[in-house]
Amino acid sequence: MKSPLPVRDGVNATRVRIPKEGPWATAMEYVLAKFGHVDPAGIVDRFERGDVKALGGEIVTPTTPLNEHEFIWYYRELPVETRLPVELSVLHQDEDLVVVDKPHFLPTTPGGMYVQESALVRLRVMLDLPDLVPIHRLDRMTAGVLLFSANPETRGKYQLLFEKRHIQKTYRAVAPVRPELELPLVVRSRMIKSRTYLLAQEVEGEPNAETRIELMKSRVDPATGETLGLYNLEPHTGKTHQLRVHLASQGIGILNDSFYPVLFDQAPDDYTKPLQLLAHSIAFTDPLTRQAVSYSSKLELSAFPI
């Protein structure tokens, strides 16, 4: 369903579904009842300015009846966000595809307290590409290679690569070394992630997550005396927090991970201690050119610079 309002400042208009009946005489009364606790004056102002539209582009006014339109769109009044002290860089750009190096701490898409401070919104503004959308996602705390579609007409072909798992991805991670752990190792487990529970969990049942773990190098941390390893990780599935859970399950939780194996209390971001997990490379056969392509991150993990 295409929004009747264009992307503004890199951010999509908000869509609201209007009920067919209820105690509200107008669409505006319903929106006020649902969202008025946030910004009632701002909501009324948007309706009065003609900034609220229906699917066909019709202006929704303060007196538009409740059941005249099923969906309406309007722009949220966004709070001023403090710019995160991290930068992303473009690795590749053509008319169909944009590949970037996402830094730690920057979310892929808007959510919660991060809207303008997301890779998607930053890139839309920076590259003047309002149709840009992510083809896949990286956790906010994970850095590395991230792909975006710039052309709605070819977007589905790239999305299909991920749906059919025709993508080869490698990650790098820094974690403790367990000499008794026989590597390389393939970890398989069944993972679930509830919408109401913060952490992913491993449960009994048919495996739906698989990761190959290989130790590349090791060194002794002079500050702690702990032996740290640089690991190469090859996920063959893409479950939420899969790599973090699989390493923690082997007793080698990723350095600076505040979720696994132990969930720490929420605290402000410490930019000196990023999660030591990097989406290092991605390779696939381009569905448009039929040529094999690969993209590699230029970032390093601070705990194990190469």
Tab-separated table of C-alpha atoms in Angstrom:
chain	number	residue	atom	x	y	z
A	1	MET	CA	0.000	0.000	0.000
A	2	LYS	CA	1.736	3.151	-1.224
A	3	SER	CA	1.635	6.183	1.022
A	4	PRO	CA	-0.031	9.277	-0.469
A	5	LEU	CA	2.565	11.368	1.356
A	6	PRO	CA	6.199	11.325	0.213
A	7	VAL	CA	9.150	10.578	2.464
A	8	ARG	CA	10.068	13.761	4.345
A	9	ASP	CA	13.517	14.323	5.845
A	10	GLY	CA	14.214	10.644	5.293
A	11	VAL	CA	11.189	9.500	7.332
A	12	ASN	CA	8.017	7.823	6.079
A	13	ALA	CA	4.595	9.204	6.937
A	14	THR	CA	2.754	7.260	9.640
A	15	ARG	CA	-0.203	5.124	8.576
A	16	VAL	CA	-3.227	4.746	10.875
A	17	ARG	CA	-6.127	2.364	10.337
A	18	ILE	CA	-9.481	3.967	11.131
A	19	PRO	CA	-12.280	1.747	12.530
A	20	LYS	CA	-15.564	1.607	10.643
A	21	GLU	CA	-17.572	2.394	13.754
A	22	GLY	CA	-17.159	3.539	17.332
A	23	PRO	CA	-17.918	6.396	19.703
A	24	TRP	CA	-15.981	8.877	17.523
A	25	ALA	CA	-17.790	11.052	14.987
A	26	THR	CA	-14.676	11.910	12.947
A	27	ALA	CA	-11.340	10.409	12.028
A	28	MET	CA	-9.619	13.197	13.961
A	29	GLU	CA	-11.540	12.331	17.131
A	30	TYR	CA	-10.325	8.728	16.833
A	31	VAL	CA	-6.695	9.766	16.318
A	32	LEU	CA	-6.918	12.073	19.325
A	33	ALA	CA	-8.361	9.285	21.448
A	34	LYS	CA	-5.588	6.910	20.399
A	35	PHE	CA	-2.573	9.224	20.271
A	36	GLY	CA	-3.713	12.426	21.965
A	37	HIS	CA	-1.736	11.697	25.111
A	38	VAL	CA	1.412	12.385	23.081
A	39	ASP	CA	0.679	15.623	21.217
A	40	PRO	CA	-3.016	16.619	21.038
A	41	ALA	CA	-2.407	20.171	19.807
A	42	GLY	CA	-0.049	18.920	17.118
A	43	ILE	CA	-2.594	16.375	15.884
A	44	VAL	CA	-5.332	19.002	15.561
A	45	ASP	CA	-2.896	21.335	13.806
A	46	ARG	CA	-1.993	18.696	11.199
A	47	PHE	CA	-5.656	18.044	10.391
A	48	GLU	CA	-6.359	21.788	10.153
A	49	ARG	CA	-3.353	22.369	7.866
A	50	GLY	CA	-4.463	19.651	5.454
A	51	ASP	CA	-1.405	17.520	6.210
A	52	VAL	CA	-3.431	14.333	6.749
A	53	LYS	CA	-4.317	12.325	3.659
A	54	ALA	CA	-6.192	9.177	2.658
A	55	LEU	CA	-5.022	6.468	0.258
A	56	GLY	CA	-6.215	8.280	-2.865
A	57	GLY	CA	-4.584	11.536	-1.825
A	58	GLU	CA	-7.789	13.053	-0.416
A	59	ILE	CA	-7.221	15.570	2.378
A	60	VAL	CA	-8.676	14.399	5.696
A	61	THR	CA	-10.091	17.385	7.561
A	62	PRO	CA	-11.192	17.796	11.191
A	63	THR	CA	-14.770	17.053	10.078
A	64	THR	CA	-14.107	14.006	7.861
A	65	PRO	CA	-16.488	11.273	9.107
A	66	LEU	CA	-15.016	8.315	10.942
A	67	ASN	CA	-15.880	5.700	8.326
A	68	GLU	CA	-15.023	7.665	5.181
A	69	HIS	CA	-11.502	6.213	4.861
A	70	GLU	CA	-10.010	2.978	6.155
A	71	PHE	CA	-6.427	4.299	6.285
A	72	ILE	CA	-4.973	7.764	6.745
A	73	TRP	CA	-1.394	9.039	6.704
A	74	TYR	CA	0.281	11.934	8.485
A	75	TYR	CA	3.770	13.032	9.497
A	76	ARG	CA	4.784	12.566	13.092
A	77	GLU	CA	6.286	15.526	14.893
A	78	LEU	CA	9.689	14.087	15.679
A	79	PRO	CA	11.709	15.063	18.732
A	80	VAL	CA	15.169	16.489	18.252
A	81	GLU	CA	17.679	13.637	18.459
A	82	THR	CA	21.252	13.914	19.618
A	83	ARG	CA	23.457	12.722	16.785
A	84	LEU	CA	25.227	9.464	17.605
A	85	PRO	CA	29.025	9.875	17.496
A	86	VAL	CA	29.435	7.241	14.763
A	87	GLU	CA	29.531	7.434	10.979
A	88	LEU	CA	28.585	5.072	8.180
A	89	SER	CA	30.338	4.838	4.827
A	90	VAL	CA	29.191	3.750	1.379
A	91	LEU	CA	31.007	0.717	-0.031
A	92	HIS	CA	29.044	0.516	-3.289
A	93	GLN	CA	26.267	2.441	-5.007
A	94	ASP	CA	24.403	1.989	-8.282
A	95	GLU	CA	20.834	2.694	-9.389
A	96	ASP	CA	19.572	-0.522	-7.773
A	97	LEU	CA	21.787	-1.255	-4.786
A	98	VAL	CA	23.536	0.642	-2.006
A	99	VAL	CA	26.005	-1.213	0.222
A	100	VAL	CA	27.280	0.453	3.378
A	101	ASP	CA	29.489	-0.161	6.373
A	102	LYS	CA	27.176	0.326	9.354
A	103	PRO	CA	28.943	1.314	12.578
A	104	HIS	CA	28.229	-0.082	16.016
A	105	PHE	CA	25.389	1.658	17.937
A	106	LEU	CA	23.500	2.857	14.837
A	107	PRO	CA	20.195	1.004	14.253
A	108	THR	CA	19.340	-0.171	10.755
A	109	THR	CA	15.815	1.293	10.744
A	110	PRO	CA	13.849	3.800	12.853
A	111	GLY	CA	12.448	2.504	16.107
A	112	GLY	CA	11.941	3.632	19.674
A	113	MET	CA	14.152	6.584	20.509
A	114	TYR	CA	16.051	6.358	17.215
A	115	VAL	CA	14.410	7.785	14.080
A	116	GLN	CA	16.697	10.244	12.307
A	117	GLU	CA	19.552	8.431	14.008
A	118	SER	CA	19.168	5.240	11.980
A	119	ALA	CA	21.154	4.026	8.999
A	120	LEU	CA	18.071	4.189	6.767
A	121	VAL	CA	17.128	7.792	7.514
A	122	ARG	CA	20.715	9.018	7.468
A	123	LEU	CA	21.263	7.431	4.050
A	124	ARG	CA	18.006	8.688	2.556
A	125	VAL	CA	19.007	12.227	3.466
A	126	MET	CA	22.707	11.878	2.637
A	127	LEU	CA	22.146	10.272	-0.781
A	128	ASP	CA	18.814	11.971	-1.564
A	129	LEU	CA	17.176	8.571	-2.101
A	130	PRO	CA	13.702	8.628	-0.501
A	131	ASP	CA	12.833	5.172	-1.902
A	132	LEU	CA	15.777	3.504	-0.155
A	133	VAL	CA	14.849	0.493	2.020
A	134	PRO	CA	17.006	-2.141	3.763
A	135	ILE	CA	17.119	-5.589	2.157
A	136	HIS	CA	18.183	-7.137	5.475
A	137	ARG	CA	19.052	-5.883	8.941
A	138	LEU	CA	21.857	-5.801	11.471
A	139	ASP	CA	21.383	-5.386	15.214
A	140	ARG	CA	22.078	-1.890	16.510
A	141	MET	CA	25.161	-3.135	18.323
A	142	THR	CA	26.529	-5.080	15.323
A	143	ALA	CA	28.682	-3.310	12.740
A	144	GLY	CA	29.449	-4.191	9.149
A	145	VAL	CA	28.116	-4.764	5.650
A	146	LEU	CA	24.476	-3.799	5.117
A	147	LEU	CA	22.525	-3.789	1.836
A	148	PHE	CA	19.790	-1.358	0.744
A	149	SER	CA	17.539	-1.376	-2.284
A	150	ALA	CA	17.399	1.928	-4.157
A	151	ASN	CA	14.954	0.889	-6.895
A	152	PRO	CA	11.428	-0.356	-6.083
A	153	GLU	CA	11.228	-2.069	-9.485
A	154	THR	CA	14.172	-4.394	-8.799
A	155	ARG	CA	13.800	-4.662	-5.020
A	156	GLY	CA	11.993	-7.995	-5.037
A	157	LYS	CA	14.800	-9.740	-6.900
A	158	TYR	CA	17.314	-8.854	-4.178
A	159	GLN	CA	14.887	-9.667	-1.360
A	160	LEU	CA	14.351	-13.090	-2.920
A	161	LEU	CA	18.064	-13.863	-2.530
A	162	PHE	CA	17.697	-13.591	1.238
A	163	GLU	CA	14.382	-15.430	1.361
A	164	LYS	CA	15.886	-18.376	-0.532
A	165	ARG	CA	19.212	-18.174	1.372
A	166	HIS	CA	21.237	-17.617	-1.770
A	167	ILE	CA	23.551	-15.351	0.208
A	168	GLN	CA	26.898	-16.234	1.753
A	169	LYS	CA	27.665	-14.168	4.852
A	170	THR	CA	30.679	-14.191	7.133
A	171	TYR	CA	31.043	-12.456	10.449
A	172	ARG	CA	34.011	-11.786	12.713
A	173	ALA	CA	33.827	-11.791	16.489
A	174	VAL	CA	36.189	-11.424	19.428
A	175	ALA	CA	35.550	-13.770	22.337
A	176	PRO	CA	37.489	-15.739	24.960
A	177	VAL	CA	39.392	-18.864	23.917
A	178	ARG	CA	38.559	-22.239	25.435
A	179	PRO	CA	41.480	-24.585	24.641
A	180	GLU	CA	39.297	-27.660	25.212
A	181	LEU	CA	36.772	-26.533	22.587
A	182	GLU	CA	37.376	-28.412	19.333
A	183	LEU	CA	37.192	-26.005	16.430
A	184	PRO	CA	36.008	-25.526	13.749
A	185	LEU	CA	32.596	-26.413	15.100
A	186	VAL	CA	29.081	-26.334	13.689
A	187	VAL	CA	26.430	-25.399	16.256
A	188	ARG	CA	22.817	-26.336	15.569
A	189	SER	CA	19.897	-25.548	17.865
A	190	ARG	CA	16.276	-24.528	17.956
A	191	MET	CA	15.886	-20.839	18.746
A	192	ILE	CA	12.813	-18.801	19.591
A	193	LYS	CA	12.340	-15.075	20.125
A	194	SER	CA	9.202	-13.750	21.759
A	195	ARG	CA	7.898	-10.266	20.975
A	196	THR	CA	7.444	-9.722	24.703
A	197	TYR	CA	10.796	-11.121	25.858
A	198	LEU	CA	14.067	-9.305	25.285
A	199	LEU	CA	16.307	-12.324	24.735
A	200	ALA	CA	16.390	-15.124	22.198
A	201	GLN	CA	16.299	-18.594	23.715
A	202	GLU	CA	17.447	-22.076	22.770
A	203	VAL	CA	14.795	-24.724	23.350
A	204	GLU	CA	14.316	-28.427	22.737
A	205	GLY	CA	13.197	-29.420	19.263
A	206	GLU	CA	14.186	-29.580	15.612
A	207	PRO	CA	17.126	-27.206	14.945
A	208	ASN	CA	16.272	-24.054	13.026
A	209	ALA	CA	19.566	-22.206	13.513
A	210	GLU	CA	23.035	-23.216	12.355
A	211	THR	CA	26.422	-21.504	12.702
A	212	ARG	CA	29.932	-22.592	11.784
A	213	ILE	CA	32.552	-21.281	14.234
A	214	GLU	CA	36.257	-21.159	13.433
A	215	LEU	CA	39.117	-19.705	15.469
A	216	MET	CA	41.368	-17.599	13.248
A	217	LYS	CA	43.859	-16.074	15.691
A	218	SER	CA	44.397	-15.665	19.405
A	219	ARG	CA	46.279	-13.268	21.646
A	220	VAL	CA	46.673	-12.524	25.329
A	221	ASP	CA	45.030	-9.316	26.470
A	222	PRO	CA	47.782	-7.489	28.374
A	223	ALA	CA	45.230	-5.642	30.511
A	224	THR	CA	43.427	-8.739	31.813
A	225	GLY	CA	45.740	-11.653	31.015
A	226	GLU	CA	42.793	-13.342	29.269
A	227	THR	CA	43.338	-15.156	25.992
A	228	LEU	CA	41.071	-13.687	23.337
A	229	GLY	CA	40.315	-15.162	19.954
A	230	LEU	CA	39.311	-13.703	16.617
A	231	TYR	CA	36.577	-15.968	15.268
A	232	ASN	CA	35.183	-16.403	11.797
A	233	LEU	CA	31.462	-17.135	11.869
A	234	GLU	CA	29.329	-18.482	9.019
A	235	PRO	CA	25.604	-18.407	9.765
A	236	HIS	CA	23.522	-20.693	7.565
A	237	THR	CA	20.312	-19.261	9.021
A	238	GLY	CA	19.377	-15.803	10.217
A	239	LYS	CA	17.636	-16.020	13.569
A	240	THR	CA	17.601	-13.000	15.871
A	241	HIS	CA	20.795	-12.860	17.983
A	242	GLN	CA	21.823	-16.248	16.544
A	243	LEU	CA	25.584	-15.665	16.588
A	244	ARG	CA	25.555	-14.161	20.054
A	245	VAL	CA	23.522	-17.061	21.448
A	246	HIS	CA	25.559	-19.779	19.727
A	247	LEU	CA	28.906	-18.442	20.938
A	248	ALA	CA	27.577	-17.954	24.460
A	249	SER	CA	26.269	-21.531	24.458
A	250	GLN	CA	29.824	-22.727	23.845
A	251	GLY	CA	31.193	-20.739	26.768
A	252	ILE	CA	32.763	-18.082	24.538
A	253	GLY	CA	30.342	-15.179	24.785
A	254	ILE	CA	31.237	-12.260	22.506
A	255	LEU	CA	33.267	-9.521	24.159
A	256	ASN	CA	31.168	-6.586	25.441
A	257	ASP	CA	27.871	-8.425	24.922
A	258	SER	CA	25.432	-7.077	27.515
A	259	PHE	CA	22.771	-9.706	26.686
A	260	TYR	CA	24.461	-13.106	26.472
A	261	PRO	CA	25.300	-15.148	28.440
A	262	VAL	CA	24.262	-12.692	31.204
A	263	LEU	CA	21.735	-9.884	30.773
A	264	PHE	CA	23.099	-6.700	32.301
A	265	ASP	CA	20.993	-3.805	33.563
A	266	GLN	CA	20.230	-1.213	30.916
A	267	ALA	CA	22.860	1.509	30.844
A	268	PRO	CA	23.884	4.367	28.540
A	269	ASP	CA	25.929	3.326	25.526
A	270	ASP	CA	29.647	3.087	26.186
A	271	TYR	CA	31.195	3.991	22.843
A	272	THR	CA	34.585	2.763	24.046
A	273	LYS	CA	33.243	-0.785	24.390
A	274	PRO	CA	31.292	-1.780	21.279
A	275	LEU	CA	30.009	-5.309	20.885
A	276	GLN	CA	32.860	-7.172	19.197
A	277	LEU	CA	30.774	-8.514	16.324
A	278	LEU	CA	31.227	-7.477	12.693
A	279	ALA	CA	29.318	-8.457	9.548
A	280	HIS	CA	32.536	-8.926	7.613
A	281	SER	CA	31.444	-9.927	4.108
A	282	ILE	CA	28.502	-10.830	1.923
A	283	ALA	CA	28.558	-12.604	-1.452
A	284	PHE	CA	25.905	-13.592	-3.973
A	285	THR	CA	25.102	-13.805	-7.670
A	286	ASP	CA	23.594	-10.472	-8.650
A	287	PRO	CA	20.086	-11.198	-9.940
A	288	LEU	CA	20.298	-8.410	-12.523
A	289	THR	CA	23.777	-8.932	-14.002
A	290	ARG	CA	24.110	-12.665	-13.180
A	291	GLN	CA	27.649	-11.879	-12.038
A	292	ALA	CA	29.169	-13.103	-8.779
A	293	VAL	CA	29.701	-10.159	-6.420
A	294	SER	CA	31.042	-9.757	-2.917
A	295	TYR	CA	31.352	-6.849	-0.520
A	296	SER	CA	33.663	-6.686	2.490
A	297	SER	CA	33.693	-4.378	5.472
A	298	LYS	CA	36.569	-1.967	5.927
A	299	LEU	CA	35.905	-1.767	9.662
A	300	GLU	CA	37.926	-3.528	12.343
A	301	LEU	CA	37.029	-4.935	15.736
A	302	SER	CA	38.746	-2.693	18.272
A	303	ALA	CA	39.663	-5.587	20.601
A	304	PHE	CA	41.479	-7.422	17.817
A	305	PRO	CA	42.744	-5.001	15.135
A	306	ILE	CA	44.394	-6.647	12.137
